[in-house]
XYZ file of C-alpha atoms in Angstrom:
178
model
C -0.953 -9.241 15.192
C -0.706 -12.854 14.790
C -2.611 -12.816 11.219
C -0.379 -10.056 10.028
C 2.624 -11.831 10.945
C 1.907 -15.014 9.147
C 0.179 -13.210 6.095
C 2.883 -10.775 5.554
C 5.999 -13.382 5.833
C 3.335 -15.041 2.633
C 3.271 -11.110 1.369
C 7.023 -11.260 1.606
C 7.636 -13.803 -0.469
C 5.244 -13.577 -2.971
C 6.550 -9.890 -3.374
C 10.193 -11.417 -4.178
C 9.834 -12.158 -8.156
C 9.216 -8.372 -8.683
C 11.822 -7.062 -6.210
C 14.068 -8.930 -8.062
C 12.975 -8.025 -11.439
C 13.296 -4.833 -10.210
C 17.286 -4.949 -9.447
C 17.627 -6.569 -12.224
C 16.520 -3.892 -14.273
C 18.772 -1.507 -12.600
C 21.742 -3.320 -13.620
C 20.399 -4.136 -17.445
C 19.603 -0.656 -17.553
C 22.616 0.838 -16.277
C 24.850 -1.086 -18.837
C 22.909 -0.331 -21.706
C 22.039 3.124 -21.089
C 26.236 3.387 -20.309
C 26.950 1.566 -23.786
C 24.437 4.293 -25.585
C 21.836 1.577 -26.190
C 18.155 2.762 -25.334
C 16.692 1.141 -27.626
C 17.291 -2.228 -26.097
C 16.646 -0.580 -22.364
C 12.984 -0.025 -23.833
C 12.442 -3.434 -25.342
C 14.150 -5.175 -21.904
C 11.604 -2.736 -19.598
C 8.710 -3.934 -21.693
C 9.798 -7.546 -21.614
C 10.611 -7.385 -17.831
C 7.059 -5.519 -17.614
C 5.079 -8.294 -19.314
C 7.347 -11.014 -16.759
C 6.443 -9.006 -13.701
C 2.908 -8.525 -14.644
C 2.481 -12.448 -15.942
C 4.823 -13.570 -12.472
C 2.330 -11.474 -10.356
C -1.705 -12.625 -11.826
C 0.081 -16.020 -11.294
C 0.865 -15.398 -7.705
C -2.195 -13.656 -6.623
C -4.409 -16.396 -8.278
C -2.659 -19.047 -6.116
C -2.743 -16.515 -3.095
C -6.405 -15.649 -3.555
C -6.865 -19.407 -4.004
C -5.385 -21.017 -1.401
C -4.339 -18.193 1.296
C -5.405 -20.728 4.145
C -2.542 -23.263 3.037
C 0.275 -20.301 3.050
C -1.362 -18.574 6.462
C -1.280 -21.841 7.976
C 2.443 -22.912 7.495
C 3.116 -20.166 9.945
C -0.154 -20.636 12.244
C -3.049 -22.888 12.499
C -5.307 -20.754 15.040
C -8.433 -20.587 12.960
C -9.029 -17.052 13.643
C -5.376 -16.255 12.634
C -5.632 -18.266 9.484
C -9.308 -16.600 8.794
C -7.812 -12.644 9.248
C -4.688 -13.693 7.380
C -7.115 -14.794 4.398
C -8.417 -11.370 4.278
C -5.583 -9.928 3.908
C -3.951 -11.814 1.419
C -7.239 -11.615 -0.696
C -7.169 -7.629 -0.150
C -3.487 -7.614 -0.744
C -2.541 -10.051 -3.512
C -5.101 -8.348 -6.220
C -2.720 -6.234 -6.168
C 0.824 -7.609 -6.661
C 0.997 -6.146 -10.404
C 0.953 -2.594 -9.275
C 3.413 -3.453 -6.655
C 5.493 -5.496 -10.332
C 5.150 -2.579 -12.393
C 6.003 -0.012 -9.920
C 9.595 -2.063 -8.820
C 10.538 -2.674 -12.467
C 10.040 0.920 -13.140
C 12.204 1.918 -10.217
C 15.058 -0.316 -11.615
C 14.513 1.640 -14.685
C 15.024 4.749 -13.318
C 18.012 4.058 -10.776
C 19.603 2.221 -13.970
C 19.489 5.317 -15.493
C 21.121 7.317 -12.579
C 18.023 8.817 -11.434
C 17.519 7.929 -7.532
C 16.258 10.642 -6.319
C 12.779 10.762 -8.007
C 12.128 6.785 -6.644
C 13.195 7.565 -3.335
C 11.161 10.440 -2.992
C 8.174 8.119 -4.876
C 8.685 5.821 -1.734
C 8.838 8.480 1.046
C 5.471 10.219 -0.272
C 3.687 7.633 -1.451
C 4.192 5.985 2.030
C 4.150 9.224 4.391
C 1.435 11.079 2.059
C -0.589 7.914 0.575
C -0.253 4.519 2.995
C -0.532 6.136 6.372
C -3.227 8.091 6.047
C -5.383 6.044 3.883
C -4.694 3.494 6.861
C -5.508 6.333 9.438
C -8.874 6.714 7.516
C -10.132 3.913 6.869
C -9.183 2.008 9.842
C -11.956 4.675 11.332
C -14.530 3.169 9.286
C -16.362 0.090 9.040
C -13.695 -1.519 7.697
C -11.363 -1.777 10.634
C -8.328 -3.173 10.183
C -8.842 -4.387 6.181
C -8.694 -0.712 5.890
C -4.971 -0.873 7.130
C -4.420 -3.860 4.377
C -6.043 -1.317 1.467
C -3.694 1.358 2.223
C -0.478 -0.546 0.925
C -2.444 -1.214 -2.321
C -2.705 2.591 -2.165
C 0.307 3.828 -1.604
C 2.123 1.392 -4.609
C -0.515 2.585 -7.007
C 1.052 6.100 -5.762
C 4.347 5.401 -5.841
C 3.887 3.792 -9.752
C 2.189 6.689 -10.484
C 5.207 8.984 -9.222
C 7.653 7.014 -11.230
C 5.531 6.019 -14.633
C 5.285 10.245 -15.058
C 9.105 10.863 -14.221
C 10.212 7.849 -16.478
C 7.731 9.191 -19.199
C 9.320 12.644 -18.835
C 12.692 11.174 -18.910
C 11.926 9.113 -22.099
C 10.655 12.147 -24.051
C 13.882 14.372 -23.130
C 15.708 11.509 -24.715
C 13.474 11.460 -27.540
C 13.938 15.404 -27.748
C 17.674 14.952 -28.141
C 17.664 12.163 -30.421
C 15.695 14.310 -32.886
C 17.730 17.242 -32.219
């Protein structure tokens, strides 16, 4: 309990650049899409894509680096600092799935369209993240099978939201050539 403590205060903050990427979006969107521009909501998604993305290899190379210097600002117990290490390795590989997936939701509640991301996060959590923790955590992986599932569930919840967007965007491109 101790490891996951310290590791996921580290978790918390490392997730921060993309969260707030992410509300960003929503408002950039929002006013564009409002002012009739969507061409310049696609080229600010794919700029705040390529940010997020760059933002996150950055911080999981300095997590996966040096995860003993973050664990230990919040405890020095070696065997806390050596299970918080595991899970920030496990964890931090995959911060630009966790990027991609919060600057698409900004995309999508920019555009009015909350429903589709907060189902994304109630399924990919309730259908994805608890039982691929349930699972593995039965294996031989113990508890790093708990730290896979969160990896899991994002790559779920992008997945949920890259198809809706993609529908979204070729409605639009439907109507434009209409």
């Amino acid at each position: 309990m101790a490891a996951y403590a310290a590791a996921s205060k580290v978790d918390s903050f490392a997730e921060m650049p993309a969260l707030n990427l992410g509300q960003a979006m929503t408002n950039f969107t929002a006013q564009n899409y409002g002012a009739g521009k969507i061409d310049r909501v696609i080229r600010g998604g794919k700029s705040a894509l390529a940010m997020g993305v760059g933002i996150s290899i950055l911080i999981s190379i300095v997590i996966c680096l040096f995860p003993s210097l973050f664990i230990s600002l919040f405890n020095r117990d070696p065997g806390v600092v050596q299970i918080g290490n595991g899970y920030l390795r496990t964890v931090s590989v995959f911060y630009l799935i966790f990027a991609a997936m919060q600057i698409l939701n900004g995309l999508l509640l920019g555009y009015g369209k909350a429903l589709v991301p907060m189902i994304a996060s109630i399924g990919s959590l309730c259908l994805l993240q608890v039982p691929t923790a349930i699972l593995l955590s039965g294996t031989e992986l113990a508890y790093r099978g708990i730290w896979i599932a969160a990896p899991v569930g994002w790559l779920g919840g992008l997945l949920i939201r890259f198809l809706y967007f993609r529908h979204i965007a070729r409605k639009q491109a439907a109507l434009k050539e209409a």
